[in-house]
Amino acid sequence: MGELCYECFRGQSEPCKDCPWNAESNEHATQSVIYSARTGSWYEITCLELDWFNEGPCVLFSGHPVDEHSRSLFTSLSEPSSYDELFELNLTDDAYKILYHEPGKFTTPPLEGRISDMFPDVRDRMIHPEDRDRFHAFWDFDTLLDRIEQAGGALRGEFRKHLESGAWSWTSLTVAPVKRGGSGERVVMCFIADIEEEMQRRTDQAERSQIQLLRERDQLTGLYNAATFYDKAERLVADMPDIAYDAAYIDIEHFKIYNEWHGREAGDAILRAIASRIGEIARKHGGIAGYLGGDDFTLLLPHGLIDEKRVESELKKEPFDSEDTIGFQPAFGVCAIDSPDVSVVTACDHAMIAMNSVKGAYTKRIAWYEAEMTEEMETEAKILLEVKRALTNHEFVLHWQPQCNTRTERIVGLEALVRWQHPSRGIVMPGAFIPVLERNNFIASLDLYVWEEACRHIRSWIDRGGVPIPVSVNISRADLYAIDVVEALEGLVSRYDLDHRLLELEITESAYAEDEKMADAVARLKGLGFTILMDDFGSGYSSLNMLKDITVDILKIDMGFLARQDQSQRSESILEAIVSMARFMDLRIIAEGAETKEQVDFLQGIGCDYAQGYYFYRPMSTEALEQLLSQDGIVDYRGVLNPSMELIDVNALLHDDMVSRAAVNNLIGGLAVYAVYAD
Ligand code: C2E
Ligand code: CA
Ligand code: CA
């Protein structure tokens, strides 16, 4: 209703001095009794700290009038059992009377006398030394009545009082004024009650809630830990049947490397930043945030709140807007909890699966879970079981994707890409089984098979009188740990009697960057005369860093990283810079994933002479390839050439761009330009 509690409850214009809620205390629930002058009666008040849907942390304040059945301390002030001593103090006359006291319990002053005599005696003999100052201030008689009024009709204090047994016991003192006819005498009653047990309970509770806090929350991030998150999230979903929720899973890409590069403290700072961001979002929208350890977070929010725009705008904020965090962006997976049988745990698992589909993809930071994702996972064991049979049955076949000259469109090379011709499932793409085999260290047996198939085909083309085109095959990092890659490849080329230059080896950038063993193997393979291609260059986080000490022959640049729309201007410049740098380092370049005419034109414009992509050809079967190659003039048998000066496009020199500036600035001596017609 917009009214403040003290306005509506007590008709006061100012907050109550005896407010039953103490925000500073560690307790999450308190109970007390206060007096409302507005209604003229006592209320038992419960204050409860909770997360209120849509509002975040709230204090729920509920009160009901003290009634005869209540076991409250103040049940009925006329009932002696609820207090241990009752004093009547006549401030006007400086006189007091003890109306009641529990025999033999507390040390008491004489049954009646002058307040000014009794008070110092009680304070100095019957009140615990540590409480004396507070007791003295509590009984400041000059201001007592004002304070009672301000407090809404009764003043309460808690002090340790001396027992006849010699020990101390916590007591509560409640002082309330009594109206006496019209005489204007200032008389108050003081009820004193033993609250030792309650105090004990309260300390226990405070300790318990402190322990609970430690047990429920992660120390580093302050978020709920896994057990608490799942528990609270399940309960929230169950309690709010009318609200649909989404579970999100968040993980930071390459977080381990970030820790290594920038130190653990910087890593912790990133974790805390994410924690505070998602904690805030959860609070704002009535959700729950959790930290599962490592770099894994979870978030439960009402359905539809997590979308690309929001994720994108969150990632534009500190600390993810800084250069240090390029390549270390969080990935989001989301799964809707759309039926009562989906538990939060399952939804989070599904969200994690969705999240994994985003990892490594630069253009995408968020993915929604789809049932097929699990189907894929569920078949993982099946895939592993079937691979052996598939290998012996020759179910794996090679498809070939040509690499082309961007100007002449002639074919300069082929990439061998494996396909699984599954007896019941049809053609299965490598994305569905290669990662499974890699994860389980089964990839080497497949790769050996693929490499051999590639060699066998090259041999057969030569034997049938054709001029062979170089074929590149893929090498997984896991191969290195399973077999002696150098020995295996060397064995193959000698067995099929092939020139080393005909078998090219594609190794992904990340494998190269993260692995010394790989760098070592690459050096040996290069020494043997193999051509090495660095695959997916530009998709990783260290591309530009790596350029200076690269030892490969050809960079395959992933055009996918041009696709990031808001950055396309910037990535075009990066691509252009890579191409110019490569040019002056004698590195050859193939752009991968060229799908449109515009992309190919752009590649030409920046002097990138080779590309592989749907614009030219999709991967095709051996029959389709052989048919294609039988056409005249379709192949450029020189292969992928160095983008050295004599091959530079004349246009590149005439345009005012990075390439022409770089070329012109680096040209020494004269320049002859001649045109070549019909190649
Ligand atoms: P990759 O080595 O980067 O291969 C290029 C992938 O990009 C191929 O997918 C190819 O079909 C696809 N591609 C080619 N042009 C375009 C284009 O214009 N647009 C788009 N969007 N995509 C294009 P594919 O055949 O599904 O292979 C996926 C990945 O599987 C390969 O990526 C490679 O890492 C792995 N792979 C394939 N065959 C083998 C193999 O025999 N051994 C190993 N270890 N990995 C393999
Ligand atoms: Ca490849
Ligand atoms: Ca690639």
XYZ file of C-alpha atoms and ligand atoms in Angstrom:
727
model
C 0.000 0.000 0.000
C 3.072 2.159 0.048
C 2.794 3.020 3.714
C 5.724 2.606 5.999
C 5.485 0.061 8.762
C 5.753 2.552 11.584
C 3.177 4.824 9.989
C 0.513 2.223 9.522
C 1.310 0.039 12.452
C 1.923 2.590 15.137
C 0.735 5.847 13.626
C 4.182 7.360 14.110
C 5.958 9.721 11.807
C 9.391 8.375 12.644
C 10.926 4.914 12.682
C 10.535 3.051 15.960
C 13.423 3.124 18.358
C 12.528 -0.402 19.387
C 12.284 -1.686 15.859
C 12.109 -5.453 16.148
C 14.371 -5.871 13.096
C 18.058 -5.420 13.603
C 19.675 -5.385 10.188
C 23.140 -5.565 11.709
C 22.559 -8.812 13.517
C 23.369 -12.152 11.982
C 19.948 -13.513 12.602
C 17.628 -14.124 9.724
C 14.539 -14.363 11.884
C 13.588 -12.605 15.091
C 10.608 -12.610 17.342
C 9.668 -9.876 19.721
C 6.754 -8.107 21.271
C 6.014 -4.455 20.772
C 3.266 -2.098 21.724
C 1.188 -0.137 19.274
C -0.102 3.132 20.607
C -2.403 3.325 17.640
C -4.404 0.278 18.532
C -3.545 0.292 22.213
C -2.365 -3.280 22.340
C 0.686 -5.486 22.330
C 1.757 -7.413 19.266
C 3.904 -10.386 18.802
C 6.138 -9.651 15.824
C 8.045 -12.032 13.631
C 10.662 -10.666 11.285
C 11.960 -12.973 8.638
C 14.672 -12.276 6.103
C 13.926 -13.876 2.766
C 14.263 -13.562 -0.973
C 10.899 -12.379 -2.150
C 10.041 -13.125 -5.726
C 10.696 -10.144 -8.001
C 11.951 -8.049 -5.105
C 15.100 -9.732 -3.936
C 16.058 -9.687 -0.255
C 13.196 -8.481 1.914
C 12.226 -8.513 5.530
C 8.831 -9.967 6.089
C 7.240 -8.306 9.089
C 4.226 -10.027 10.500
C 2.412 -9.275 13.698
C -0.538 -10.532 15.573
C -2.069 -9.210 18.750
C -0.865 -10.939 21.841
C -3.690 -13.121 23.082
C -4.350 -15.187 26.146
C -3.264 -18.375 24.531
C 0.025 -17.032 23.405
C 2.987 -18.281 25.337
C 4.731 -15.009 24.830
C 6.669 -13.360 27.543
C 4.099 -10.655 27.489
C 1.131 -12.900 27.206
C -0.631 -11.096 29.900
C 1.180 -8.762 32.108
C -1.204 -9.567 34.899
C -0.051 -13.119 35.022
C 2.906 -13.430 37.370
C 4.407 -16.452 35.647
C 5.496 -14.324 32.717
C 7.843 -12.225 34.820
C 10.057 -12.757 37.788
C 9.873 -9.289 39.293
C 7.509 -6.397 38.980
C 8.469 -2.903 40.150
C 6.281 0.129 40.353
C 8.262 3.357 40.122
C 6.718 6.691 40.920
C 9.052 9.153 39.301
C 7.195 12.166 40.589
C 7.560 11.012 44.192
C 10.967 9.291 43.852
C 9.360 6.166 45.311
C 9.266 2.533 44.308
C 7.528 -0.684 45.337
C 8.302 -4.266 44.446
C 4.862 -5.627 43.598
C 6.082 -9.095 42.909
C 9.280 -11.079 42.958
C 9.997 -14.727 42.444
C 11.157 -15.846 45.858
C 14.839 -16.768 46.145
C 15.708 -16.014 42.567
C 17.361 -12.649 42.036
C 19.119 -10.528 44.585
C 16.598 -7.775 45.263
C 16.631 -4.392 46.974
C 14.238 -3.635 49.869
C 10.589 -4.094 48.901
C 9.993 -0.376 48.874
C 11.860 2.886 49.282
C 13.303 5.760 47.365
C 14.352 5.284 43.781
C 17.423 7.447 44.308
C 18.647 5.049 47.004
C 17.623 1.831 45.296
C 18.952 2.600 41.828
C 22.716 3.005 42.560
C 22.535 -0.055 44.808
C 20.939 -2.214 42.142
C 23.267 -0.912 39.454
C 26.450 -1.520 41.423
C 25.540 -4.750 43.194
C 22.968 -6.566 41.138
C 23.870 -5.776 37.533
C 26.770 -7.418 35.708
C 29.791 -5.049 35.601
C 29.889 -5.152 31.805
C 26.257 -4.109 31.576
C 26.357 -1.325 34.170
C 26.942 1.583 31.813
C 24.128 0.486 29.562
C 21.899 -0.046 32.571
C 22.679 3.445 33.812
C 21.882 4.970 30.453
C 18.692 2.927 30.175
C 17.453 4.366 33.453
C 18.161 8.013 32.667
C 15.061 9.252 34.461
C 15.104 12.688 32.834
C 14.476 11.239 29.422
C 12.815 7.956 30.322
C 9.229 8.958 29.595
C 10.122 10.574 26.305
C 11.996 7.526 25.265
C 9.103 5.284 26.219
C 6.787 7.357 24.152
C 9.116 7.398 21.214
C 9.462 3.675 21.474
C 5.736 3.322 21.107
C 4.653 2.778 24.679
C 7.220 0.498 26.229
C 10.957 0.409 26.555
C 12.895 -2.768 26.648
C 16.444 -3.495 27.697
C 18.458 -6.618 28.361
C 20.954 -6.920 31.211
C 22.586 -9.625 33.276
C 21.212 -9.641 36.791
C 22.662 -11.202 39.896
C 21.067 -14.404 41.118
C 20.940 -15.289 44.799
C 22.903 -18.369 43.858
C 25.781 -16.024 42.952
C 25.607 -16.529 39.194
C 24.414 -14.076 36.563
C 21.364 -14.463 34.435
C 20.179 -12.503 31.432
C 16.980 -10.599 32.100
C 14.768 -8.398 30.096
C 13.395 -5.219 31.558
C 10.236 -3.809 30.089
C 9.190 -0.409 31.257
C 5.709 0.829 30.470
C 3.927 3.932 31.799
C 0.754 3.660 33.794
C -1.897 6.290 33.633
C -3.155 7.243 37.055
C -6.295 9.312 37.167
C -5.745 12.987 36.525
C -3.062 13.618 39.077
C -0.345 13.823 36.440
C 1.974 11.603 38.446
C 4.617 9.950 36.393
C 4.433 6.288 37.217
C 6.024 3.402 35.329
C 5.920 -0.333 35.772
C 9.013 -2.403 35.237
C 8.642 -6.069 34.398
C 11.737 -8.141 34.793
C 11.903 -11.568 33.226
C 14.551 -14.218 33.096
C 15.621 -14.648 29.469
C 18.724 -16.738 30.032
C 17.352 -19.621 27.986
C 16.238 -17.392 25.204
C 19.656 -15.751 25.102
C 21.254 -19.150 24.920
C 18.968 -20.055 22.076
C 19.701 -16.816 20.311
C 23.472 -17.282 20.521
C 23.090 -20.814 19.251
C 20.973 -19.576 16.444
C 23.424 -16.828 15.546
C 26.223 -19.356 15.525
C 24.125 -21.723 13.524
C 23.272 -19.119 10.933
C 26.926 -18.141 10.745
C 27.885 -21.753 10.181
C 25.058 -22.155 7.751
C 26.278 -19.136 5.851
C 29.709 -20.710 5.590
C 28.213 -23.996 4.612
C 25.872 -22.582 1.974
C 28.006 -19.994 0.310
C 31.238 -20.216 -1.550
C 33.940 -18.106 0.096
C 35.473 -16.696 -3.060
C 32.363 -15.648 -4.922
C 29.803 -15.334 -2.147
C 27.371 -17.311 -4.266
C 25.565 -20.456 -3.225
C 27.656 -23.558 -3.596
C 26.437 -26.415 -5.763
C 24.446 -28.302 -3.127
C 22.705 -25.184 -1.867
C 22.055 -23.868 -5.341
C 20.371 -27.052 -6.509
C 18.427 -27.298 -3.285
C 17.155 -23.728 -3.357
C 16.530 -23.797 -7.080
C 14.464 -27.000 -6.877
C 12.432 -25.456 -4.111
C 11.888 -22.200 -5.963
C 10.709 -24.038 -9.065
C 8.363 -26.169 -6.977
C 7.027 -23.185 -5.038
C 6.311 -21.146 -8.155
C 4.370 -23.478 -10.408
C 3.019 -20.549 -12.408
C 6.430 -19.322 -13.447
C 8.545 -21.055 -16.064
C 12.277 -21.029 -15.453
C 15.456 -21.344 -17.482
C 18.626 -22.902 -16.164
C 21.870 -21.444 -17.462
C 25.378 -22.818 -17.273
C 28.297 -20.438 -17.621
C 31.933 -21.269 -18.096
C 34.910 -19.146 -19.072
C 36.786 -20.140 -22.154
C 40.427 -21.169 -21.572
C 40.219 -20.098 -17.958
C 43.262 -22.173 -16.980
C 45.361 -20.319 -19.506
C 44.034 -17.003 -18.272
C 45.192 -17.945 -14.790
C 48.601 -18.802 -16.129
C 48.960 -15.635 -18.146
C 47.571 -13.147 -15.695
C 47.983 -14.860 -12.352
C 45.598 -16.423 -9.944
C 44.519 -13.161 -8.426
C 43.397 -11.809 -11.769
C 41.613 -15.114 -12.322
C 39.837 -14.782 -8.990
C 38.864 -11.230 -9.884
C 37.212 -12.492 -13.062
C 35.312 -15.124 -11.115
C 34.165 -12.541 -8.610
C 33.088 -10.198 -11.384
C 30.921 -12.882 -12.943
C 29.592 -13.839 -9.541
C 28.539 -10.326 -8.657
C 26.983 -9.821 -12.084
C 24.894 -12.966 -12.045
C 24.142 -12.556 -8.343
C 22.718 -9.137 -9.095
C 20.699 -10.406 -12.058
C 19.309 -13.216 -9.946
C 18.312 -10.817 -7.183
C 16.707 -8.419 -9.596
C 14.604 -11.002 -11.373
C 13.752 -13.413 -8.614
C 16.267 -16.035 -9.619
C 19.107 -17.877 -7.960
C 22.801 -17.853 -8.792
C 25.334 -20.510 -7.877
C 29.019 -21.290 -8.221
C 29.981 -24.857 -8.876
C 33.710 -24.361 -8.460
C 36.431 -23.963 -11.068
C 35.087 -21.558 -13.635
C 31.573 -22.951 -13.662
C 28.510 -20.946 -12.693
C 24.804 -21.638 -12.735
C 21.866 -19.315 -12.893
C 18.151 -19.935 -12.547
C 15.929 -17.197 -13.953
C 12.312 -16.831 -15.034
C 11.959 -17.989 -18.613
C 12.992 -15.728 -21.473
C 15.278 -13.367 -19.592
C 18.470 -14.811 -20.994
C 18.962 -13.936 -24.630
C 21.743 -13.048 -27.042
C 21.269 -9.319 -26.645
C 21.493 -9.428 -22.904
C 24.509 -11.709 -22.942
C 26.183 -9.490 -25.478
C 25.545 -6.351 -23.495
C 26.799 -8.021 -20.335
C 29.990 -8.995 -22.127
C 30.572 -5.403 -23.181
C 30.986 -4.519 -19.543
C 34.038 -4.729 -17.368
C 36.140 -6.916 -17.171
C 35.240 -8.553 -20.474
C 35.657 -5.376 -22.468
C 39.390 -5.350 -21.875
C 42.128 -6.605 -24.114
C 43.305 -9.058 -21.473
C 40.101 -10.996 -21.691
C 39.935 -11.405 -25.464
C 39.667 -15.122 -25.981
C 38.574 -15.658 -22.394
C 34.920 -14.802 -22.799
C 32.287 -16.709 -20.883
C 30.166 -19.212 -22.790
C 26.470 -19.594 -21.931
C 24.278 -22.650 -22.278
C 20.583 -22.385 -21.508
C 17.956 -25.043 -20.937
C 14.297 -24.342 -20.282
C 12.659 -26.151 -17.412
C 9.502 -26.695 -19.368
C 7.982 -29.651 -17.637
C 7.646 -30.708 -14.028
C 9.743 -33.820 -14.575
C 12.788 -31.825 -15.588
C 14.781 -31.314 -12.427
C 17.047 -28.324 -12.021
C 20.049 -30.651 -11.924
C 19.109 -32.194 -15.261
C 18.370 -28.794 -16.755
C 21.796 -27.562 -15.646
C 23.435 -30.649 -17.154
C 21.632 -29.962 -20.396
C 22.611 -26.314 -20.234
C 26.210 -27.452 -19.854
C 25.919 -29.606 -22.951
C 24.532 -26.622 -24.854
C 27.326 -24.454 -23.449
C 29.929 -26.881 -24.751
C 28.618 -26.383 -28.256
C 29.545 -22.702 -27.996
C 33.076 -23.238 -26.776
C 35.680 -22.426 -29.373
C 33.133 -20.673 -31.592
C 33.953 -17.026 -31.722
C 30.786 -15.792 -33.254
C 28.547 -17.382 -30.686
C 28.459 -16.938 -26.947
C 25.170 -18.576 -26.096
C 23.336 -21.728 -27.128
C 20.016 -23.266 -26.194
C 19.781 -26.877 -25.368
C 18.185 -29.150 -27.934
C 17.276 -32.761 -27.394
C 19.602 -33.909 -30.184
C 22.519 -32.650 -28.138
C 21.845 -35.320 -25.557
C 21.132 -37.929 -28.148
C 24.610 -37.280 -29.418
C 26.017 -37.624 -25.963
C 24.053 -40.741 -25.283
C 25.416 -42.364 -28.390
C 28.978 -41.649 -27.295
C 29.398 -45.115 -25.830
C 27.696 -46.586 -28.854
C 30.013 -44.738 -31.220
C 33.041 -46.103 -29.446
C 31.639 -49.620 -29.639
C 30.887 -49.291 -33.323
C 34.135 -47.734 -34.471
C 36.081 -50.993 -34.546
C 33.483 -52.682 -36.678
C 33.266 -49.625 -38.892
C 37.009 -49.634 -39.454
C 37.112 -53.292 -40.509
C 33.984 -52.875 -42.640
C 35.414 -49.825 -44.365
C 32.455 -47.721 -43.312
C 34.691 -44.675 -43.124
C 35.138 -43.038 -46.492
C 36.975 -39.959 -47.596
C 35.331 -36.942 -49.092
C 37.448 -34.336 -50.780
C 37.203 -30.599 -50.710
C 39.256 -28.684 -53.277
C 41.399 -25.701 -52.392
C 41.294 -23.099 -55.133
C 43.061 -20.096 -56.528
C 40.805 -17.143 -55.709
C 41.408 -15.502 -59.113
C 41.508 -18.390 -61.530
C 39.275 -20.629 -59.404
C 41.531 -23.535 -60.382
C 42.087 -26.357 -57.954
C 45.475 -26.361 -56.256
C 44.963 -28.965 -53.544
C 42.488 -31.181 -51.750
C 41.564 -31.689 -48.142
C 40.567 -35.203 -47.168
C 37.574 -35.117 -44.825
C 36.265 -38.275 -43.311
C 32.609 -39.390 -43.458
C 31.026 -42.340 -41.758
C 28.780 -44.308 -44.047
C 26.807 -45.836 -41.253
C 24.777 -48.925 -42.196
C 21.635 -47.681 -40.435
C 22.173 -43.974 -39.902
C 23.417 -42.991 -43.330
C 26.234 -40.531 -43.762
C 27.452 -39.240 -40.417
C 29.466 -36.025 -40.400
C 32.770 -35.906 -38.524
C 31.453 -33.396 -35.995
C 29.319 -36.183 -34.546
C 32.099 -38.671 -33.920
C 35.558 -37.071 -34.219
C 35.262 -35.195 -30.898
C 34.009 -38.388 -29.253
C 36.988 -40.327 -30.541
C 39.341 -37.527 -29.556
C 37.991 -37.366 -26.045
C 38.383 -41.085 -25.589
C 41.733 -41.438 -27.268
C 40.374 -43.505 -30.130
C 41.106 -40.991 -32.833
C 44.487 -42.384 -33.823
C 43.077 -45.631 -35.224
C 40.693 -43.649 -37.399
C 43.343 -41.160 -38.480
C 45.780 -43.916 -39.408
C 43.042 -45.346 -41.556
C 42.267 -41.980 -43.151
C 45.921 -41.186 -43.829
C 46.381 -44.555 -45.448
C 43.225 -44.107 -47.531
C 44.521 -40.743 -48.705
C 47.865 -42.276 -49.708
C 46.104 -45.164 -51.426
C 44.026 -42.767 -53.520
C 46.992 -40.633 -54.506
C 48.850 -43.791 -55.517
C 45.923 -44.976 -57.610
C 45.611 -41.597 -59.376
C 49.309 -41.716 -60.216
C 49.012 -45.318 -61.354
C 46.130 -44.377 -63.628
C 48.370 -41.811 -65.265
C 47.117 -38.669 -63.617
C 49.203 -35.826 -62.303
C 48.683 -35.973 -58.567
C 47.343 -33.054 -56.557
C 48.586 -32.593 -52.986
C 46.136 -33.900 -50.414
C 46.012 -32.585 -46.887
C 44.935 -34.766 -44.000
C 44.030 -33.781 -40.472
C 46.102 -34.656 -37.445
C 44.562 -34.498 -34.009
C 46.552 -33.616 -30.973
C 45.445 -36.894 -29.404
C 47.214 -38.784 -32.206
C 50.525 -37.629 -30.828
C 49.927 -39.321 -27.529
C 48.613 -42.540 -28.963
C 51.039 -43.329 -31.751
C 54.345 -42.253 -33.226
C 52.884 -39.885 -35.806
C 56.207 -39.204 -37.511
C 56.987 -42.879 -37.940
C 53.463 -43.686 -39.135
C 53.406 -40.977 -41.808
C 56.932 -41.659 -42.949
C 56.011 -45.360 -43.213
C 52.962 -44.530 -45.341
C 54.712 -42.341 -47.902
C 57.442 -44.901 -48.351
C 54.979 -47.803 -48.609
C 52.917 -46.006 -51.271
C 56.056 -44.520 -52.765
C 54.876 -40.929 -52.672
C 56.709 -37.657 -52.767
C 56.453 -36.091 -49.293
C 55.051 -32.980 -50.871
C 51.900 -34.836 -51.915
C 50.774 -35.500 -48.374
C 50.137 -32.309 -46.467
C 49.410 -32.270 -42.776
C 46.808 -30.079 -41.099
C 47.272 -29.395 -37.418
C 44.928 -27.086 -35.562
C 46.307 -23.923 -34.148
C 45.236 -24.677 -30.611
C 46.963 -28.063 -30.623
C 50.075 -26.338 -31.854
C 49.905 -23.558 -29.333
C 49.219 -25.677 -26.301
C 51.593 -28.502 -26.887
C 55.342 -28.760 -26.973
C 55.157 -32.326 -28.180
C 53.258 -31.058 -31.181
C 55.814 -28.366 -31.975
C 58.516 -30.994 -31.761
C 56.691 -33.421 -34.062
C 56.003 -30.616 -36.522
C 59.670 -29.759 -36.686
C 60.577 -33.385 -37.431
C 57.847 -33.799 -40.053
C 58.946 -30.601 -41.721
C 62.495 -31.862 -41.725
C 61.325 -34.958 -43.588
C 59.813 -32.791 -46.317
C 56.138 -32.808 -45.384
C 54.151 -29.639 -45.884
C 52.557 -28.474 -42.650
C 49.347 -26.467 -42.573
C 48.227 -24.700 -39.478
C 44.505 -25.351 -39.399
C 41.867 -22.967 -38.087
C 44.347 -20.133 -37.724
C 42.638 -17.099 -36.304
C 40.020 -19.009 -34.404
C 42.225 -19.343 -31.375
C 43.172 -16.806 -28.818
C 46.839 -16.548 -29.607
C 46.907 -16.214 -33.375
C 48.582 -12.873 -33.710
C 50.942 -13.633 -30.901
C 52.044 -16.780 -32.639
C 52.781 -15.348 -36.040
C 56.282 -14.281 -35.136
C 57.568 -17.704 -34.224
C 55.608 -19.839 -36.579
C 57.417 -22.689 -38.279
C 54.672 -24.073 -40.509
C 54.387 -23.718 -44.273
C 50.795 -22.725 -44.798
C 48.276 -20.920 -42.653
C 44.659 -21.890 -43.075
C 42.751 -18.868 -41.945
C 39.295 -19.468 -40.651
C 36.933 -16.957 -42.227
C 34.454 -17.769 -39.484
C 36.151 -15.142 -37.467
C 35.208 -12.559 -40.019
C 31.610 -13.314 -39.362
C 31.422 -11.532 -36.054
C 29.218 -8.800 -37.286
C 29.907 -5.921 -34.971
C 33.595 -6.516 -35.467
C 33.720 -7.351 -39.127
C 35.521 -4.122 -39.954
C 38.131 -4.911 -37.408
C 38.497 -8.569 -38.330
C 38.829 -7.665 -41.977
C 41.753 -5.481 -41.034
C 43.187 -8.278 -38.930
C 42.867 -10.697 -41.808
C 44.448 -8.192 -44.121
C 47.286 -7.626 -41.677
C 47.846 -11.364 -41.307
C 47.926 -11.759 -45.058
C 50.442 -8.934 -45.527
C 52.593 -10.159 -42.697
C 52.495 -13.689 -44.028
C 53.464 -12.373 -47.424
C 56.636 -10.862 -46.069
C 57.387 -13.924 -44.013
C 57.077 -16.206 -47.023
C 54.162 -17.999 -45.417
C 51.503 -19.318 -47.742
C 47.863 -18.769 -46.911
C 44.590 -20.533 -47.592
C 41.391 -18.904 -46.448
C 38.857 -21.411 -45.255
C 35.091 -21.201 -45.311
C 34.708 -18.776 -48.220
C 31.018 -18.990 -48.987
C 30.140 -15.913 -51.007
C 31.357 -13.980 -53.990
C 31.904 -10.951 -51.755
C 34.175 -12.930 -49.498
C 36.205 -14.188 -52.416
C 36.461 -10.676 -53.847
C 37.589 -9.411 -50.512
C 40.219 -12.152 -50.293
C 41.500 -11.239 -53.716
C 41.577 -7.603 -52.762
C 43.803 -8.171 -49.789
C 46.067 -10.475 -51.753
C 44.932 -13.801 -50.371
C 45.311 -16.057 -53.371
C 43.926 -19.343 -52.122
C 40.712 -20.372 -50.524
C 38.646 -23.400 -49.657
C 34.927 -23.149 -49.213
C 31.409 -23.747 -50.399
C 31.755 -20.899 -52.874
C 34.080 -23.104 -54.893
C 33.207 -26.662 -53.924
C 31.610 -28.546 -51.119
C 33.373 -31.692 -49.930
C 32.590 -34.430 -52.461
C 32.854 -38.171 -52.885
C 35.753 -39.814 -54.701
C 33.598 -40.466 -57.806
C 32.450 -36.856 -57.939
C 36.007 -35.684 -57.511
C 37.381 -37.915 -60.226
C 34.710 -36.718 -62.587
C 35.504 -33.118 -61.762
C 39.221 -33.593 -62.257
C 38.688 -35.180 -65.636
C 37.593 -31.792 -66.972
C 40.239 -29.820 -68.765
C 41.969 -26.853 -67.201
C 40.365 -27.283 -63.839
C 43.577 -27.946 -61.951
C 46.559 -25.707 -61.403
C 49.308 -28.239 -60.837
C 51.683 -25.701 -59.409
C 49.847 -26.044 -56.118
C 49.794 -23.408 -53.443
C 52.539 -20.977 -54.286
C 54.328 -18.509 -52.163
C 52.619 -15.164 -52.318
C 55.889 -13.641 -53.371
C 56.192 -10.343 -55.187
C 55.811 -11.545 -58.745
C 52.406 -12.957 -57.860
C 50.967 -9.844 -56.363
C 47.801 -8.638 -57.983
C 48.394 -5.416 -59.885
C 45.242 -4.034 -58.342
C 46.761 -4.553 -54.948
C 49.479 -2.063 -55.803
C 47.119 0.535 -57.169
C 44.810 0.635 -54.203
C 45.509 2.688 -51.172
C 45.352 -0.085 -48.651
C 47.571 -1.932 -46.252
C 48.777 -4.442 -48.798
C 49.853 -1.978 -51.439
C 51.495 0.272 -48.900
C 53.348 -2.688 -47.444
C 54.312 -3.951 -50.907
C 55.431 -0.611 -52.241
C 57.371 0.227 -49.109
C 59.192 -3.060 -49.298
C 59.944 -3.161 -52.978
C 63.555 -2.580 -53.825
C 64.599 -1.663 -57.356
C 62.450 -1.730 -60.395
C 59.058 -3.204 -60.973
C 57.961 -4.811 -64.196
C 54.297 -5.358 -64.782
C 53.097 -7.756 -67.405
C 49.715 -9.212 -68.128
C 49.048 -12.912 -68.512
C 46.149 -13.927 -70.672
C 44.527 -17.366 -70.560
C 46.814 -18.104 -67.662
P 38.395 -28.705 -40.597
O 39.683 -29.427 -40.709
O 38.460 -27.257 -40.257
O 37.667 -28.933 -41.984
C 36.953 -27.962 -42.616
C 35.517 -28.092 -42.321
O 34.854 -26.950 -42.807
C 34.869 -29.278 -43.029
O 33.830 -29.773 -42.211
C 34.278 -28.634 -44.260
O 33.214 -29.354 -44.801
C 33.837 -27.322 -43.706
N 33.719 -26.296 -44.723
C 34.383 -26.210 -45.903
N 34.020 -25.121 -46.594
C 33.085 -24.494 -45.847
C 32.318 -23.296 -46.038
O 32.412 -22.573 -47.041
N 31.466 -22.951 -45.048
C 31.344 -23.729 -43.942
N 30.479 -23.319 -42.999
N 32.040 -24.850 -43.728
C 32.916 -25.236 -44.678
P 33.714 -31.303 -41.875
O 34.041 -32.121 -43.053
O 32.406 -31.480 -41.203
O 34.860 -31.509 -40.834
C 34.773 -30.996 -39.584
C 36.053 -31.163 -38.835
O 36.266 -32.534 -38.525
C 37.273 -30.765 -39.626
O 37.436 -29.402 -39.557
C 38.351 -31.525 -38.910
O 38.797 -30.830 -37.782
C 37.646 -32.768 -38.462
N 38.003 -33.868 -39.346
C 37.471 -34.193 -40.540
N 38.073 -35.302 -41.040
C 39.019 -35.663 -40.148
C 39.971 -36.731 -40.068
O 40.113 -37.565 -40.953
N 40.772 -36.776 -38.967
C 40.671 -35.862 -37.973
N 41.470 -35.981 -36.939
N 39.787 -34.865 -38.009
C 38.967 -34.752 -39.082
Ca 41.405 -29.376 -41.627
Ca 39.947 -25.894 -40.668
